[in-house]
Tab-separated table of C-alpha atoms and ligand atoms in Angstrom:
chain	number	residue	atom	x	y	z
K	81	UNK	CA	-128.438	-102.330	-52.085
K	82	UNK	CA	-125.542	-103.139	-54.025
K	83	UNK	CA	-123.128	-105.981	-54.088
K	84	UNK	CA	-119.182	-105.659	-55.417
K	85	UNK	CA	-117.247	-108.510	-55.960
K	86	UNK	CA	-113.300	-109.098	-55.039
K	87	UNK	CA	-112.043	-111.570	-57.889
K	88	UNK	CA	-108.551	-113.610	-57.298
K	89	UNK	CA	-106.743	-116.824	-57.213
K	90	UNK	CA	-106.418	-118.371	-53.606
K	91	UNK	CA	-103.380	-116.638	-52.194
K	92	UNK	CA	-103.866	-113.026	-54.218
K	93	UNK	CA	-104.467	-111.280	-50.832
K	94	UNK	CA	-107.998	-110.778	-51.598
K	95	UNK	CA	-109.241	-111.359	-47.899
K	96	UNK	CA	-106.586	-109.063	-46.666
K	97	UNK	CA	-107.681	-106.347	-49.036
K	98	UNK	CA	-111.492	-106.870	-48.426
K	99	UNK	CA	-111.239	-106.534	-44.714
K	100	UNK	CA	-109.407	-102.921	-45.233
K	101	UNK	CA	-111.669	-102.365	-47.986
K	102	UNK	CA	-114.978	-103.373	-45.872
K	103	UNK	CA	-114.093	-100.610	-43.289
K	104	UNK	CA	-113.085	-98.198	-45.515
K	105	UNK	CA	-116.688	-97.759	-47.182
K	106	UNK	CA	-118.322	-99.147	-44.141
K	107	UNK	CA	-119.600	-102.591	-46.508
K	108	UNK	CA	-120.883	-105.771	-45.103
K	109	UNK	CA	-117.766	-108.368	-45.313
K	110	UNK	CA	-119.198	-111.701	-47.266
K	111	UNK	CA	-116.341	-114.358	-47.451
K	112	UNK	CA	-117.942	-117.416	-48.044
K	113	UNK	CA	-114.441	-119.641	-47.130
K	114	UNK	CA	-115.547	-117.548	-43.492
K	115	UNK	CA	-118.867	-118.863	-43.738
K	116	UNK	CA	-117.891	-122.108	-44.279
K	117	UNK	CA	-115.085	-122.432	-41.588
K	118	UNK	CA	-117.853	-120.834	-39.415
K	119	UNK	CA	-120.074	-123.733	-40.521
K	120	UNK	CA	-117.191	-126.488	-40.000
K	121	UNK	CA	-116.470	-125.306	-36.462
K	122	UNK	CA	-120.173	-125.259	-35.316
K	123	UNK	CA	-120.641	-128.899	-36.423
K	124	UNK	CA	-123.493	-127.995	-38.537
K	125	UNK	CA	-124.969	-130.146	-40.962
K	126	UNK	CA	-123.460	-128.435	-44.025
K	127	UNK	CA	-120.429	-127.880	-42.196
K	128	UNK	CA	-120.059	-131.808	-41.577
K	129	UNK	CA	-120.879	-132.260	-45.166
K	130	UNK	CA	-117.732	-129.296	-46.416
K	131	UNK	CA	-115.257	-130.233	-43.959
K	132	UNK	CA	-113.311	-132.919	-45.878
K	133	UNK	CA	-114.088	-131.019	-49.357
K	134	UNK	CA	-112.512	-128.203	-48.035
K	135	UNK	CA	-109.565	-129.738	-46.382
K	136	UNK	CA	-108.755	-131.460	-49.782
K	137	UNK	CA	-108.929	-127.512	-51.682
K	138	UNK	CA	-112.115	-128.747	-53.649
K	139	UNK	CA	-115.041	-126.858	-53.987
K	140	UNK	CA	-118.187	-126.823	-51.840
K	141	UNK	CA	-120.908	-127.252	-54.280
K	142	UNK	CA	-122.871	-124.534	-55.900
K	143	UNK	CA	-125.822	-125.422	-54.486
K	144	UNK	CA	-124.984	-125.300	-51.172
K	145	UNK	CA	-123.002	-122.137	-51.160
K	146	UNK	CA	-125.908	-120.272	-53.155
K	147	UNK	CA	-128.058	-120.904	-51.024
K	148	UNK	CA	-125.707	-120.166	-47.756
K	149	UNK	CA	-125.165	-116.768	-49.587
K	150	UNK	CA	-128.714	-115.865	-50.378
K	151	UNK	CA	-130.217	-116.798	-47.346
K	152	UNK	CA	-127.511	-114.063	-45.985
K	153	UNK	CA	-127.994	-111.465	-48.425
K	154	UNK	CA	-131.729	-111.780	-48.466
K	155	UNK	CA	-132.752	-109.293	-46.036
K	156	UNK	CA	-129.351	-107.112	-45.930
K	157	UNK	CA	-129.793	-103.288	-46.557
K	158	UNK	CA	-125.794	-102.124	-46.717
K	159	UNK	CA	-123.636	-102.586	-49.648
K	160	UNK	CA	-122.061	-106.092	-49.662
K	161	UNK	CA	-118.355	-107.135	-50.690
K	162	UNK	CA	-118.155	-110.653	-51.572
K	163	UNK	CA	-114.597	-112.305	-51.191
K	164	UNK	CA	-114.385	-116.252	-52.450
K	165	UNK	CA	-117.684	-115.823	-54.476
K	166	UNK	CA	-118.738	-116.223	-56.934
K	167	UNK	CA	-116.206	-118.792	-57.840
K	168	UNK	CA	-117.938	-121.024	-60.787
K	169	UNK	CA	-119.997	-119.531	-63.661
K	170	UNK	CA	-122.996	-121.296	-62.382
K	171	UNK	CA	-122.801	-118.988	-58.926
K	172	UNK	CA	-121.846	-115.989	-61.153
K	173	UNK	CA	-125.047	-116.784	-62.957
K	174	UNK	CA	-127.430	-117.476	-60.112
K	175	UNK	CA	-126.193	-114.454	-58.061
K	176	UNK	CA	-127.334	-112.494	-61.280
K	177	UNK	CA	-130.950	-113.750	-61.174
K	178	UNK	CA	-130.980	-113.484	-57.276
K	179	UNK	CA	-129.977	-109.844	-57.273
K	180	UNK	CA	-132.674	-108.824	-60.148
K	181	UNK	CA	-134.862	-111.119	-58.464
K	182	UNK	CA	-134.773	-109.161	-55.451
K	183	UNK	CA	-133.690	-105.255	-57.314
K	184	UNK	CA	-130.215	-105.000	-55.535
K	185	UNK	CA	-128.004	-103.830	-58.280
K	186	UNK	CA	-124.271	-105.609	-58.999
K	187	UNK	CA	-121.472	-102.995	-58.395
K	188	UNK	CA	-117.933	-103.100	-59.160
K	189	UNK	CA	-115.977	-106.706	-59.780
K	190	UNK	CA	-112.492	-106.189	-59.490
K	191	UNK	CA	-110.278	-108.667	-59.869
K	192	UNK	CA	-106.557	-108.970	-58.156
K	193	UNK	CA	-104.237	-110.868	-60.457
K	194	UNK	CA	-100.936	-112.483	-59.247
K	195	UNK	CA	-98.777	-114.333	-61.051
K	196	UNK	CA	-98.824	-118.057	-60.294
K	197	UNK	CA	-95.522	-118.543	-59.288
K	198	UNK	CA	-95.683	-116.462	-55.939
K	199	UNK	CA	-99.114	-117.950	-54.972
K	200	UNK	CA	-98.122	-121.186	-53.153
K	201	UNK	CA	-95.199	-119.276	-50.756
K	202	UNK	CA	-98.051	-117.033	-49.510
K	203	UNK	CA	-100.475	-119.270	-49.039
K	204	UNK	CA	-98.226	-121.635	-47.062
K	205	UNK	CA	-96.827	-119.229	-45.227
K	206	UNK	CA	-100.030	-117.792	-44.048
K	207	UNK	CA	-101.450	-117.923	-40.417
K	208	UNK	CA	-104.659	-116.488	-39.479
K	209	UNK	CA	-106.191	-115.578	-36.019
K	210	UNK	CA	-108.106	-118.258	-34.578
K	211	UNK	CA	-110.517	-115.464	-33.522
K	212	UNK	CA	-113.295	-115.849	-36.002
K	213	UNK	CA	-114.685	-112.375	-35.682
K	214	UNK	CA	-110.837	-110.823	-35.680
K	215	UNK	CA	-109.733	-112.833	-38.315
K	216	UNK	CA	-106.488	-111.292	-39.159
K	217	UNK	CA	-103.991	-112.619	-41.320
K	218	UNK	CA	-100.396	-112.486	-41.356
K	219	UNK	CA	-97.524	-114.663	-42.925
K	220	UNK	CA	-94.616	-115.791	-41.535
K	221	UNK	CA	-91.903	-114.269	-43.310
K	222	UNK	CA	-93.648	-110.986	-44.737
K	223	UNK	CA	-95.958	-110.441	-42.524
K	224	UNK	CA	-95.350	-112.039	-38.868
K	225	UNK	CA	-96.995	-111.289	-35.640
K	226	UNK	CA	-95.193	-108.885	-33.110
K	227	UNK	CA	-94.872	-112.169	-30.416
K	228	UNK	CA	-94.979	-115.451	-32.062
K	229	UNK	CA	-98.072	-117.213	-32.904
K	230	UNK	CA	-99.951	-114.698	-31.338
K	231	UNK	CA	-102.588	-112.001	-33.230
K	232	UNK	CA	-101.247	-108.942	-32.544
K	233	UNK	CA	-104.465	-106.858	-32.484
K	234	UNK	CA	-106.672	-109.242	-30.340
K	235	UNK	CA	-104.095	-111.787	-28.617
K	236	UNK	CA	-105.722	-115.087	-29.827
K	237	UNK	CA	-103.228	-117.837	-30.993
K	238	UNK	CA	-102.288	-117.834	-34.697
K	239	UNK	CA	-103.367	-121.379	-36.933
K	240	UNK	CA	-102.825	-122.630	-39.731
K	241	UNK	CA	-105.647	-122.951	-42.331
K	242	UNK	CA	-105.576	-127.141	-43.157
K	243	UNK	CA	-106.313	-126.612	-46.259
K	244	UNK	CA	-103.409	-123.975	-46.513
K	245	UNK	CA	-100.626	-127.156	-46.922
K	246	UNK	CA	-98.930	-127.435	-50.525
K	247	UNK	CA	-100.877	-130.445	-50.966
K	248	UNK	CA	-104.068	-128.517	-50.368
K	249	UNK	CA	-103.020	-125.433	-52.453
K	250	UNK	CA	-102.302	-127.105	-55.834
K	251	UNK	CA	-105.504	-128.685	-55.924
K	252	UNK	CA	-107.039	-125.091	-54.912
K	253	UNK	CA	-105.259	-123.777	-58.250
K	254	UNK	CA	-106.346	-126.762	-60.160
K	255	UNK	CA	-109.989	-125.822	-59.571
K	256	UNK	CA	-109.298	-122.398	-59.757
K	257	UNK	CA	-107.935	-123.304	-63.272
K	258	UNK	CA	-110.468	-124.921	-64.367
K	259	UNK	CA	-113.708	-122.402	-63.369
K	260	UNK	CA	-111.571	-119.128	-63.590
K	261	UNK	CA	-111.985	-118.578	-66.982
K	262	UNK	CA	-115.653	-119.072	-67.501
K	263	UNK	CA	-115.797	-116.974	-64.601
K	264	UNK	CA	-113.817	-113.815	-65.735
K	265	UNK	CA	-115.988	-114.272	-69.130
K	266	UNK	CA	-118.957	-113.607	-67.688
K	267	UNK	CA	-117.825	-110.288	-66.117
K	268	UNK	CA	-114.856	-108.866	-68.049
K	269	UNK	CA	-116.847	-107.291	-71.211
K	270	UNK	CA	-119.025	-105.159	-68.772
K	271	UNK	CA	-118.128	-101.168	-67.669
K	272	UNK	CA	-117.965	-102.267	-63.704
K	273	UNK	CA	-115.067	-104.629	-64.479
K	274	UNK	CA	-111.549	-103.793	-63.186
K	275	UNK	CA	-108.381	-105.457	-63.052
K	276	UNK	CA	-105.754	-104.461	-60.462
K	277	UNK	CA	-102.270	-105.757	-60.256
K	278	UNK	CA	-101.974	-107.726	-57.336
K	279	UNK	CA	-97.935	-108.566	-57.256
K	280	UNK	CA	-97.007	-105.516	-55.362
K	281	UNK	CA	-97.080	-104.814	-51.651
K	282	UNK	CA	-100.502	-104.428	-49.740
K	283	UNK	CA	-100.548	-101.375	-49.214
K	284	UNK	CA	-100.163	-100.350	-53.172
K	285	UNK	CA	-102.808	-102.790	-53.765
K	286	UNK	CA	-105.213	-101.290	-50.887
K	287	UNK	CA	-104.547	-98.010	-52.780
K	288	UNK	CA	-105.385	-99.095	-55.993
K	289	UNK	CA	-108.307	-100.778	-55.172
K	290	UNK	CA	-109.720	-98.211	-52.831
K	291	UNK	CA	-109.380	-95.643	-55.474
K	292	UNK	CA	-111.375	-97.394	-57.889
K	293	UNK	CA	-113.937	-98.070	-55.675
K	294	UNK	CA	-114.094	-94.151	-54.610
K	295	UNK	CA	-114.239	-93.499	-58.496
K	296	UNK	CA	-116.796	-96.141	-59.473
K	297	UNK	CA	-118.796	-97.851	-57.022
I	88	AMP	P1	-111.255	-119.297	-49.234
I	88	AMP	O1	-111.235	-118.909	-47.804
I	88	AMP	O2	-112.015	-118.331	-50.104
I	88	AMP	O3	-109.894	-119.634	-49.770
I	88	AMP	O4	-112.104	-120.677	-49.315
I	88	AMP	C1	-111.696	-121.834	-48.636
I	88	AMP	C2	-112.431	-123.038	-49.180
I	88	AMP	O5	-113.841	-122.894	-48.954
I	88	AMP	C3	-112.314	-123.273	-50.685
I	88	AMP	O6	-111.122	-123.954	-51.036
I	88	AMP	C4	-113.559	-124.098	-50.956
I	88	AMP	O7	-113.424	-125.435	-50.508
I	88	AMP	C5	-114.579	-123.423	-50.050
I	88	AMP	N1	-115.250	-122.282	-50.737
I	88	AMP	C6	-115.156	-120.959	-50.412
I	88	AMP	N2	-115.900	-120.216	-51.237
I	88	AMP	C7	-116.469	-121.073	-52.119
I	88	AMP	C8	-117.326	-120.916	-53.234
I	88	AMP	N3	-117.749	-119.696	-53.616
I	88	AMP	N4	-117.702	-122.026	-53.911
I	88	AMP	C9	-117.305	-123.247	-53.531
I	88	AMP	N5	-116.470	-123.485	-52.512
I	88	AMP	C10	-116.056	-122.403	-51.787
């Protein structure tokens, strides 16, 4: 079994990409902001705990989403994309020892960059189905529904992620800032490491990306 990893600031259209991506090479879809909005909704105890942390654009601890992760991946057989993780060093570092712990083998990390600047229009403007296992996402200006607050390929209402606010999203980018870099050290020195320029329309980025993955994974 192998796991890939989708790399980006919040806003980079990395959840976009990994749900064409994820059907594309028939992969197992691993967002751990999913799994924790799953976790939120159903009232469970770490969902109780996350709630506020995510609302404020903090991070969940590593701890928490490690083991949220592993206990997922643990018995999984198909290739895995992770989108949101691993976000810290530390999770980069445990995911290591938990994948030669168990003999799956790490594929490609690719990473989407996007300038700062046009991060915080795309994240505010974004609205996502309310449909947890549809999940599409659109934004208002460049990407809005066919009917108003309405998913156009299931027909549940539209929302508006809480922690999606300009408030929300520059404390997002602060901790982004400050674990990024660690982060891209730990993976940018090795052969499965790709960058892909993220600043051009989705469907460039979805060809970019998918062609890599043909190439290398
Ligand atoms: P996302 O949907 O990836 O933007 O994640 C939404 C929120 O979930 C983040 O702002 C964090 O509060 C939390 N979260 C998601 N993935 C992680 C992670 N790998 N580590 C810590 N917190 C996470």
């Amino acid at each position: 079994m192998k796991v890939h990893i989708l790399l980006g600031p919040p806003g980079s259209g990395k959840g976009t990409q990994a749900k064409r991506l994820v059907q594309q090479f028939s992969l197992i879809h691993l967002s751990t902001g999913d799994i924790l909005r799953d976790a939120v909704s159903k009232e469970t105890e770490i969902g109780l705990r996350a709630k506020a942390i995510m609302a404020s654009g903090k991070l969940v601890d590593d701890q928490t989403v490690n083991g949220l992760v592993f206990a997922r991946l643990q018995n999984e057989t198909q290739d895995v994309l992770f989108d949101g993780y691993p976000r810290t060093l530390q999770q980069a570092e445990a995911l290591e020892d938990f994948l030669s712990a168990k003999g799956f083998v790490l594929g490609l990390v690719m990473n989407v960059e996007v300038p700062d600047g046009v991060l915080e229009a795309r994240v505010v403007g974004r609205r996502v189905c309310s449909n947890n296992a549809c999940g599409a996402i659109y934004h208002v200006e460049t990407k809005p529904p066919k009917q108003d607050g309405v998913c156009d390929l299931c027909g549940s209402p539209l929302k508006h992620r809480s922690d999606d606010t300009a408030e929300a999203f520059r404390s997002r980018m602060d901790e982004f800032d400050s674990t990024f870099q660690p982060l891209l050290g730990f993976y940018r020195g090795r052969d499965t490491y790709r960058a892909v320029d993220g600043n051009r329309a989705p469907d460039m980025v979805f060809e970019t990306l998918s062609r890599t993955f043909k190439e290398h994974a």
